[in-house]
PDB file of C-alpha atoms in Angstrom:
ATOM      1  CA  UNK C 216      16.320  -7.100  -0.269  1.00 72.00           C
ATOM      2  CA  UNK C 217      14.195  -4.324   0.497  1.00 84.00           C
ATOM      3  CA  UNK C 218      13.826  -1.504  -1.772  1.00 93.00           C
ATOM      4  CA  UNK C 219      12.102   1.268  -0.333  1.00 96.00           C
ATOM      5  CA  UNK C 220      13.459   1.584   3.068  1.00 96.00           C
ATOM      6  CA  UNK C 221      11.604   4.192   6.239  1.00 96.00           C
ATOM      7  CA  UNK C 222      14.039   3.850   8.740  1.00 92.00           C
ATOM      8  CA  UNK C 223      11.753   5.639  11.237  1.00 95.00           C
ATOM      9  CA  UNK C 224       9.836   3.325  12.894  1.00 94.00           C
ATOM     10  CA  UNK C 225       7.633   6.466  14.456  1.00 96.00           C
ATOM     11  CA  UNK C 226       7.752  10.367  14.775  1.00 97.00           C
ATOM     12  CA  UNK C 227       6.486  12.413  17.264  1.00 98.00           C
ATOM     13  CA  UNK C 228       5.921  16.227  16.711  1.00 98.00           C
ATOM     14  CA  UNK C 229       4.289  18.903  18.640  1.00 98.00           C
ATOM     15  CA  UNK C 230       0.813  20.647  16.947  1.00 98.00           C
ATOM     16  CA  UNK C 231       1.832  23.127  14.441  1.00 97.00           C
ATOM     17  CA  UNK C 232       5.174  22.238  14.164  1.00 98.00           C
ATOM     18  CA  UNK C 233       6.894  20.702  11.248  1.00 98.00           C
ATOM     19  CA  UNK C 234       6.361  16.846  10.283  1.00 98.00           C
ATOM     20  CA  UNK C 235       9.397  15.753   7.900  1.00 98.00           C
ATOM     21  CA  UNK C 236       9.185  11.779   7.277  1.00 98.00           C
ATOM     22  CA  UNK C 237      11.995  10.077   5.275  1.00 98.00           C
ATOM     23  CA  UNK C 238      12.312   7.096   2.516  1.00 98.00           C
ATOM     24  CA  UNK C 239      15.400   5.675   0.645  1.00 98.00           C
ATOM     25  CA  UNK C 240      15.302   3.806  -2.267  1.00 97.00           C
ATOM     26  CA  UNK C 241      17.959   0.950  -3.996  1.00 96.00           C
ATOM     27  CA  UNK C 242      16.098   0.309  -7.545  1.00 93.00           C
ATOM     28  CA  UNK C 243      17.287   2.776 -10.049  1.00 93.00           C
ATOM     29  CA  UNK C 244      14.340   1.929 -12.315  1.00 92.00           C
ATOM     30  CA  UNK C 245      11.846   3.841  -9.562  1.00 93.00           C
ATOM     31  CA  UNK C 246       9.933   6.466 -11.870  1.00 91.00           C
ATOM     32  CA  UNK C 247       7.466   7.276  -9.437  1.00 93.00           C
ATOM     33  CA  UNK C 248       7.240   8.066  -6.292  1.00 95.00           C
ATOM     34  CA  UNK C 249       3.834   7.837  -3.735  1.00 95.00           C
ATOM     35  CA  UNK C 250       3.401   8.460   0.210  1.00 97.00           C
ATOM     36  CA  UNK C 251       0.013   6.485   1.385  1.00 96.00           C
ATOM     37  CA  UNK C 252      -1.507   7.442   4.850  1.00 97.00           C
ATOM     38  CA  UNK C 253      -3.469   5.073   7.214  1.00 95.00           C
ATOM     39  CA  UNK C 254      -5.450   5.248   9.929  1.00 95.00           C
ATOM     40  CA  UNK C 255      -6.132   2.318  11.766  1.00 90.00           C
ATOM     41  CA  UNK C 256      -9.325  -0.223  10.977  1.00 86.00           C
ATOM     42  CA  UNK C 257      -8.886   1.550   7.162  1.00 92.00           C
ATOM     43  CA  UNK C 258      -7.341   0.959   4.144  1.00 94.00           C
ATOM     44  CA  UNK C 259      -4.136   3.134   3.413  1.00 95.00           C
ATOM     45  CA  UNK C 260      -5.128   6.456   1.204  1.00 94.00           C
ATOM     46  CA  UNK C 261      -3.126   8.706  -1.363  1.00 93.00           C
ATOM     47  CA  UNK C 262      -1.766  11.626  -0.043  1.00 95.00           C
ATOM     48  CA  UNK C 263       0.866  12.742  -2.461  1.00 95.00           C
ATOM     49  CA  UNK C 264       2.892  11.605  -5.337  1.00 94.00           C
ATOM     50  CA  UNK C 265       6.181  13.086  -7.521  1.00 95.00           C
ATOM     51  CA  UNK C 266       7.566  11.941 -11.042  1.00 93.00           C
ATOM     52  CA  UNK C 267      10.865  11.307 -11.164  1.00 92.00           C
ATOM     53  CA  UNK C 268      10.833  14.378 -13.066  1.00 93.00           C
ATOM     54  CA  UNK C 269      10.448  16.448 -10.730  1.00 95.00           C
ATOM     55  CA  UNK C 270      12.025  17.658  -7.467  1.00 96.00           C
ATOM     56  CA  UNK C 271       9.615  18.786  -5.714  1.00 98.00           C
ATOM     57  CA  UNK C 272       5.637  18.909  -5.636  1.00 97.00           C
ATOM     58  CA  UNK C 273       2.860  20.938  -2.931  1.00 97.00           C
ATOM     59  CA  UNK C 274      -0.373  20.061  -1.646  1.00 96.00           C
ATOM     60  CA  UNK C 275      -1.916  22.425   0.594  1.00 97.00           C
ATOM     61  CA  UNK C 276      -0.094  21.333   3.525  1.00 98.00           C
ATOM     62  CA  UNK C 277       2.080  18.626   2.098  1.00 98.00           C
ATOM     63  CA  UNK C 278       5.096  18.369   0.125  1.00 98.00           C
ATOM     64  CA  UNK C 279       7.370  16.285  -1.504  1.00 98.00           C
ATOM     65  CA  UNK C 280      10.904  16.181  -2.259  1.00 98.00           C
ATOM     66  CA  UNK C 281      12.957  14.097  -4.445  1.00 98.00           C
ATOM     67  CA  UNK C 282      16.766  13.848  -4.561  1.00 97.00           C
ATOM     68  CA  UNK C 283      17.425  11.513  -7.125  1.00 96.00           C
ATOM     69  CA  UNK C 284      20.958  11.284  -6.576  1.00 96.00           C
ATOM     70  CA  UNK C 285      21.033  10.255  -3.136  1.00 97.00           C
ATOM     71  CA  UNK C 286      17.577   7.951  -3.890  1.00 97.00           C
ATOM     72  CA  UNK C 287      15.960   9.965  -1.566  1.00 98.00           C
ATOM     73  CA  UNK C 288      12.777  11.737  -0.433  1.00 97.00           C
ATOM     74  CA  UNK C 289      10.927  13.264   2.403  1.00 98.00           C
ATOM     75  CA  UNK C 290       7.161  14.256   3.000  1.00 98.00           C
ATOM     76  CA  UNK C 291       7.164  17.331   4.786  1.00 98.00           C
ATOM     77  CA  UNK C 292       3.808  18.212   6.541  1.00 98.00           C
ATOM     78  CA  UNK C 293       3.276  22.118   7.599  1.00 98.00           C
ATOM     79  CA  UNK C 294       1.609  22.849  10.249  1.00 98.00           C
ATOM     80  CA  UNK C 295       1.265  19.355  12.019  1.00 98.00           C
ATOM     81  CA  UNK C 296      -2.371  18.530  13.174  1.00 98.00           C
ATOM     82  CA  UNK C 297      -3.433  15.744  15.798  1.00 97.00           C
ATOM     83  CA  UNK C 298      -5.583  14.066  12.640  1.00 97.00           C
ATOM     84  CA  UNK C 299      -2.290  13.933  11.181  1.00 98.00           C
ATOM     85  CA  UNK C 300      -1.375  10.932  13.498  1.00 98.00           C
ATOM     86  CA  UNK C 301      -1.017   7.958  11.726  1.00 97.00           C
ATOM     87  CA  UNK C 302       1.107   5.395   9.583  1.00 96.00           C
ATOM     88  CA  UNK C 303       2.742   7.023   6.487  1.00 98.00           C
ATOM     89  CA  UNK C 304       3.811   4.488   3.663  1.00 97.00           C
ATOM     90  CA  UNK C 305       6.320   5.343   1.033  1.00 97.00           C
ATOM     91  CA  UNK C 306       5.957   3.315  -2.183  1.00 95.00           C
ATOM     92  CA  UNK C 307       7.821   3.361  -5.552  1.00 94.00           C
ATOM     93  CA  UNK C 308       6.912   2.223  -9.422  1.00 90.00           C
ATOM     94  CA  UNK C 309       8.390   1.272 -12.362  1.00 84.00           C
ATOM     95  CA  UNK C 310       7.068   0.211 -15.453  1.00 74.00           C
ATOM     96  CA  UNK C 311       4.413   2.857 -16.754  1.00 73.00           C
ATOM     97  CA  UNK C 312       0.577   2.252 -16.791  1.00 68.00           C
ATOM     98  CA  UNK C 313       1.614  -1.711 -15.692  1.00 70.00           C
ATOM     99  CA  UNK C 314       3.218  -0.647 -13.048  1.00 81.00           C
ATOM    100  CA  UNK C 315       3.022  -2.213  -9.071  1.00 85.00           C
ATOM    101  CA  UNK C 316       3.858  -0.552  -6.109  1.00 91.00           C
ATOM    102  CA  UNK C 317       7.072  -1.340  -4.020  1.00 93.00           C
ATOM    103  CA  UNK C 318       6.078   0.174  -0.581  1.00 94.00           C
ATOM    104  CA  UNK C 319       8.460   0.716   2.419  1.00 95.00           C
ATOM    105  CA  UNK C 320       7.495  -0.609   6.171  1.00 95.00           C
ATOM    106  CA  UNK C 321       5.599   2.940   6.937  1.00 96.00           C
ATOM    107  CA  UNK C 322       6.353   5.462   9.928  1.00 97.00           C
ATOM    108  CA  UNK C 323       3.840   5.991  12.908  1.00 96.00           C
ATOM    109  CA  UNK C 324       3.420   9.718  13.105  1.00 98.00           C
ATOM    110  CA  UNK C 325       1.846  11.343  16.338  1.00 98.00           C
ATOM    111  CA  UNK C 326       1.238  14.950  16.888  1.00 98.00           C
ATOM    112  CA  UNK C 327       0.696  15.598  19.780  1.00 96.00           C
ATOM    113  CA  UNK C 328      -1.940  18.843  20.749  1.00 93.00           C
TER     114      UNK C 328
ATOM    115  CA  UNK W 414     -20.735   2.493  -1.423  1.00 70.00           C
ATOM    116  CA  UNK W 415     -16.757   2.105  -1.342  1.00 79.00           C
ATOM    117  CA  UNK W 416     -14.903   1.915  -4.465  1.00 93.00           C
ATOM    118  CA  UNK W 417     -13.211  -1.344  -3.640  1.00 97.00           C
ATOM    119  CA  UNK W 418     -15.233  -3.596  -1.147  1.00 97.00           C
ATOM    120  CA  UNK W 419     -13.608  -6.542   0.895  1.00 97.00           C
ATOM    121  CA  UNK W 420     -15.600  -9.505   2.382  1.00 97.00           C
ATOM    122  CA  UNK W 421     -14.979 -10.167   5.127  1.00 97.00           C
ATOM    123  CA  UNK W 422     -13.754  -7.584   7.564  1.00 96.00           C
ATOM    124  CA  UNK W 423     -12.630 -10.365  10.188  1.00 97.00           C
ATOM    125  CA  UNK W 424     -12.325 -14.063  10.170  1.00 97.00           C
ATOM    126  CA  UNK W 425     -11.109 -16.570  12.549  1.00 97.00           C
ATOM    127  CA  UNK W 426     -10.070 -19.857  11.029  1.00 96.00           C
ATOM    128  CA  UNK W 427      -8.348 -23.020  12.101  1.00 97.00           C
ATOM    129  CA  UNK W 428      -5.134 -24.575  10.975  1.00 98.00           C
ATOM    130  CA  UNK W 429      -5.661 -26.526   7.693  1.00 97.00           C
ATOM    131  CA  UNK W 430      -8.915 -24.963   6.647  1.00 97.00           C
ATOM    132  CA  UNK W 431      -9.423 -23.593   3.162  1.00 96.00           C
ATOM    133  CA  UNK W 432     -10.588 -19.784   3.030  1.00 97.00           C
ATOM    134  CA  UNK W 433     -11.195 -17.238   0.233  1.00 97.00           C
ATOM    135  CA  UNK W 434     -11.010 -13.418   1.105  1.00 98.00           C
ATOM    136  CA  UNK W 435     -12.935 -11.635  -1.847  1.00 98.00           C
ATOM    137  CA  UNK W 436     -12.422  -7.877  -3.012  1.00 98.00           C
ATOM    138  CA  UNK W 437     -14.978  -6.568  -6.156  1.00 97.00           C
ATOM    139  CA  UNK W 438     -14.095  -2.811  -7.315  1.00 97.00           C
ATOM    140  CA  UNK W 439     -17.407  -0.137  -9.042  1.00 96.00           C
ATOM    141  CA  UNK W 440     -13.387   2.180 -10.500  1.00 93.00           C
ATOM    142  CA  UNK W 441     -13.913  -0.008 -13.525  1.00 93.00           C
ATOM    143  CA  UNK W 442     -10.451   0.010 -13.511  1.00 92.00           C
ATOM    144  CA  UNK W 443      -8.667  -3.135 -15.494  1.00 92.00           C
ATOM    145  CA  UNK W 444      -5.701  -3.832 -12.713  1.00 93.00           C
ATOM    146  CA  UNK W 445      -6.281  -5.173  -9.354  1.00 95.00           C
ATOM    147  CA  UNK W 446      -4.183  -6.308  -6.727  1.00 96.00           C
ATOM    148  CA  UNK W 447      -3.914  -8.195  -3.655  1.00 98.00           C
ATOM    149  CA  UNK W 448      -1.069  -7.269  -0.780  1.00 97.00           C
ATOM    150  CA  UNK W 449      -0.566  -8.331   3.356  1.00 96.00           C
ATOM    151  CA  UNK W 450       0.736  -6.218   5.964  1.00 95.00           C
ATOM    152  CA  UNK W 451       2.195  -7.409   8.991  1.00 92.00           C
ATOM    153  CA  UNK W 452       3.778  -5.245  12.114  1.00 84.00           C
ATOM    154  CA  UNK W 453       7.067  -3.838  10.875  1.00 83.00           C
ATOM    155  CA  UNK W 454       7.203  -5.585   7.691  1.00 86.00           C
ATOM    156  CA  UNK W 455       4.660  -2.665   5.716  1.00 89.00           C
ATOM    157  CA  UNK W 456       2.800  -3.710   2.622  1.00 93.00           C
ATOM    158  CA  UNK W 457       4.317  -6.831   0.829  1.00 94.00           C
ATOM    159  CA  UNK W 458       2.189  -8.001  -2.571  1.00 95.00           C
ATOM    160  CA  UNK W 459       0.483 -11.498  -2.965  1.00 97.00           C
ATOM    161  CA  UNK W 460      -0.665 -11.615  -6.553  1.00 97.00           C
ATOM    162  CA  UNK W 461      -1.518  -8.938  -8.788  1.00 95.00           C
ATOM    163  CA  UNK W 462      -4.013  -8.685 -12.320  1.00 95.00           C
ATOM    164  CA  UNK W 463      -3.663  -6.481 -15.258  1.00 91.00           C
ATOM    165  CA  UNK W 464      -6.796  -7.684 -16.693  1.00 91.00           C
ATOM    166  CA  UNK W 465      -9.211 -10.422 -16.362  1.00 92.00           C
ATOM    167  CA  UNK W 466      -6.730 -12.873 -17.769  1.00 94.00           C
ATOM    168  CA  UNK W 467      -3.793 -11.921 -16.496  1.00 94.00           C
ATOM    169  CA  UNK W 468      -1.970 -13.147 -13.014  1.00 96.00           C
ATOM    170  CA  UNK W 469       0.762 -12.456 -11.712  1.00 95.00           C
ATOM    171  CA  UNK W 470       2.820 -13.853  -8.551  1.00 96.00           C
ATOM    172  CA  UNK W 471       3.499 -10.890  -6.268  1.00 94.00           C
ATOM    173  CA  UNK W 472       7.274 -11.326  -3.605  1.00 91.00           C
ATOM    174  CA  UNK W 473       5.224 -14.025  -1.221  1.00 95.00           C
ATOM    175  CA  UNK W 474       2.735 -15.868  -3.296  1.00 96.00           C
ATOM    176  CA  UNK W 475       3.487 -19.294  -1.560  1.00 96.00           C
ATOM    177  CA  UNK W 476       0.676 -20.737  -0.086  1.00 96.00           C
ATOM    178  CA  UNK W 477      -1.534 -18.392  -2.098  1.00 97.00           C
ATOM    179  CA  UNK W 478      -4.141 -18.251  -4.862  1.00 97.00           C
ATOM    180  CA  UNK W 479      -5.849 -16.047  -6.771  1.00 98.00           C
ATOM    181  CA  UNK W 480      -9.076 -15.515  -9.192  1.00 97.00           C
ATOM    182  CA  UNK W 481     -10.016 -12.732 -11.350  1.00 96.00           C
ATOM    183  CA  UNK W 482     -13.564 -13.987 -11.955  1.00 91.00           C
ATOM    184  CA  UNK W 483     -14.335 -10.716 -13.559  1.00 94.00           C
ATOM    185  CA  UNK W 484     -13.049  -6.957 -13.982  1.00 95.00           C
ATOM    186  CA  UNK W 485     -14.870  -5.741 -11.200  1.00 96.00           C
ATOM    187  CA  UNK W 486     -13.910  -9.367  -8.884  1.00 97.00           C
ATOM    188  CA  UNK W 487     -10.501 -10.735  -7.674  1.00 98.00           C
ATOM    189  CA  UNK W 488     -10.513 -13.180  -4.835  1.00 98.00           C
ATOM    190  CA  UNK W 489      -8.011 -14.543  -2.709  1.00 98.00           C
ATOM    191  CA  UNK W 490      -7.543 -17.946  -1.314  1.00 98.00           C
ATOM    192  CA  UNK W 491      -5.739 -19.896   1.558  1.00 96.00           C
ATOM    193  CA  UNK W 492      -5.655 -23.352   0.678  1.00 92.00           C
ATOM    194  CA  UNK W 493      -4.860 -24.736   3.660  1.00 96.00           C
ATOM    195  CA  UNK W 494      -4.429 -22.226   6.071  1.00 97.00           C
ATOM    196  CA  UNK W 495      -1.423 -21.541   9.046  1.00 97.00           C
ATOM    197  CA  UNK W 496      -0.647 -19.368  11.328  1.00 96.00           C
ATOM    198  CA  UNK W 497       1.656 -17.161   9.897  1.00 95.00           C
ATOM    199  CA  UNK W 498      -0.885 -16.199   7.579  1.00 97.00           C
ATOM    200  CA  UNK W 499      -2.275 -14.143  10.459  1.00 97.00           C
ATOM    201  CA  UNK W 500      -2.262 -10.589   8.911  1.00 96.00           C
ATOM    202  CA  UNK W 501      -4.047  -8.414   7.749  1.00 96.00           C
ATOM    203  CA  UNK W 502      -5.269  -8.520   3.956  1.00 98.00           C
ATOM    204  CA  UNK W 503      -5.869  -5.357   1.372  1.00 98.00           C
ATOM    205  CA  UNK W 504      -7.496  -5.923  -2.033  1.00 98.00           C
ATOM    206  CA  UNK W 505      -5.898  -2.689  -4.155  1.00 96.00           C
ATOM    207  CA  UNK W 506      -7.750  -1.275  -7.979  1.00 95.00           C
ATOM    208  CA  UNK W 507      -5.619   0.846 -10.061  1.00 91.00           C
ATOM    209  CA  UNK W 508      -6.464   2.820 -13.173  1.00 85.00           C
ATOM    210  CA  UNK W 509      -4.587   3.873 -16.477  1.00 77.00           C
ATOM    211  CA  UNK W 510      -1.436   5.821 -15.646  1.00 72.00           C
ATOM    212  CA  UNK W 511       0.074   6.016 -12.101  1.00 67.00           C
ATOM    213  CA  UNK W 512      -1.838   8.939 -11.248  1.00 68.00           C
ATOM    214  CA  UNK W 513      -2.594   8.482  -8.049  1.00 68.00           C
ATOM    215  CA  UNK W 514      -1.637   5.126  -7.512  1.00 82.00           C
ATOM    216  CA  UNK W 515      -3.624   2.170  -6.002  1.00 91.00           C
ATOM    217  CA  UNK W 516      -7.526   2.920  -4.541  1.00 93.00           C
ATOM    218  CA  UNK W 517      -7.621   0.320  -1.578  1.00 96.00           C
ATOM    219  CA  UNK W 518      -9.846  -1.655   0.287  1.00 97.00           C
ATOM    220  CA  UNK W 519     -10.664  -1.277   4.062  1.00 96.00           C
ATOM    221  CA  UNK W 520      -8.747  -4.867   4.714  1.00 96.00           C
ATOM    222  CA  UNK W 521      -9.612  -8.073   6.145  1.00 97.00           C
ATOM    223  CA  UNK W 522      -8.308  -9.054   9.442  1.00 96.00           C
ATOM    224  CA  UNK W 523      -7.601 -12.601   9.119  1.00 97.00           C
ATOM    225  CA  UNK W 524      -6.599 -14.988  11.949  1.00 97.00           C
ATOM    226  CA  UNK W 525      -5.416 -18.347  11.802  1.00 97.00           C
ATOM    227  CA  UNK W 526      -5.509 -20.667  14.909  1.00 97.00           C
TER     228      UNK W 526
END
């Protein structure tokens, strides 16, 4: 049973335009909530995280929101740039400082110039 | 150097043959991880380690082993290797708190024949 769920395989957006990317989750225990990107040949890297705390959180370009209720959140990346493109993952935790990442099958973003 | 190191990048092995992927970390962080990704299915966990002598079996363990020879070292081993171990591998470090999540490896491509 998968937990964190992307539904979008991939996501194409034009340069400068908006990037939103999507991720459900089933386990009620979640506290903590991560989006990972990766470029091919690399290891995925952090991009952004929210506590279940919270509803939203900004990073220069990047932001996060969390609707608990619906066990839902969204990355939303303004403006788009081409080094954008690549394979978003959106992982989950429980536990605390013992915690292990639940991720979801990632979405291939492309922005295209 | 990278924080968390994985030898090797790429290996070809045969059916049946015994391999060991190794990962060492310079976070000094106490919790390390090992996960596979495979097209579609995202980032599923192997085995994970809260400290040297702890181990853990990750969702697909089977046909896997682990050793945390040391803080800094946590190696992964194919017994006897098949096919659908084709994937590739990433060796994760993690530090107190959830922060900012898992520090990762660049991967090892590993192919079975």
């Amino acid at each position: 049973d998968q937990q964190v769920k992307q539904n979008s395989p991939s996501l194409s957006v034009q340069e400068g335009r908006i990037s939103i990317l999507n991720c459900d989750y089933t386990n009620s225990m979640f506290d903590y909530f991560l989006w990972y990107k990766k470029y091919p040949a690399e290891g995925p890297t952090f991009l952004i995280s929210i506590s279940s705390i919270k509803d939203k959180n900004e990073d220069g370009r990047f932001t996060v929101f969390l609707n608990k209720s619906a066990k839902h959140l969204s990355l939303h990346i303004v403006p788009s740039q081409p080094g954008d493109s690549a394979v978003y993952f959106c992982a989950a935790a429980s536990g605390g400082s013992n915690y292990k990442l639940t991720f979801g099958k990632g979405t291939l973003l492309t922005v295209n110039p | 150097d990278a924080d968390v190191t994985q030898t090797p990048r790429n290996r070809i092995t045969k059916t049946g043959k015994r391999i060991m992927l190794e990962c060492s970390q310079t976070k000094g962080h106490d919790r390390m991880y090992w996960y596979r990704q495979d097209p579609g299915l995202g980032l599923r966990l192997i085995y994970y380690s809260f400290d040297v002598k702890d181990i853990n079996k990750g969702e697909i363990s089977d046909g896997y082993s682990v050793s945390r020879q040391a803080q800094a070292k946590f190696s992964l081993s194919l017994e006897s290797a098949i096919p659908n171990q084709t994937a590739l591998y990433f060796c994760a470090t993690s530090g107190p708190g959830q922060g900012t999540g898992y520090t990762f490896g660049s991967g090892t491509r590993l192919t079975v024949v």
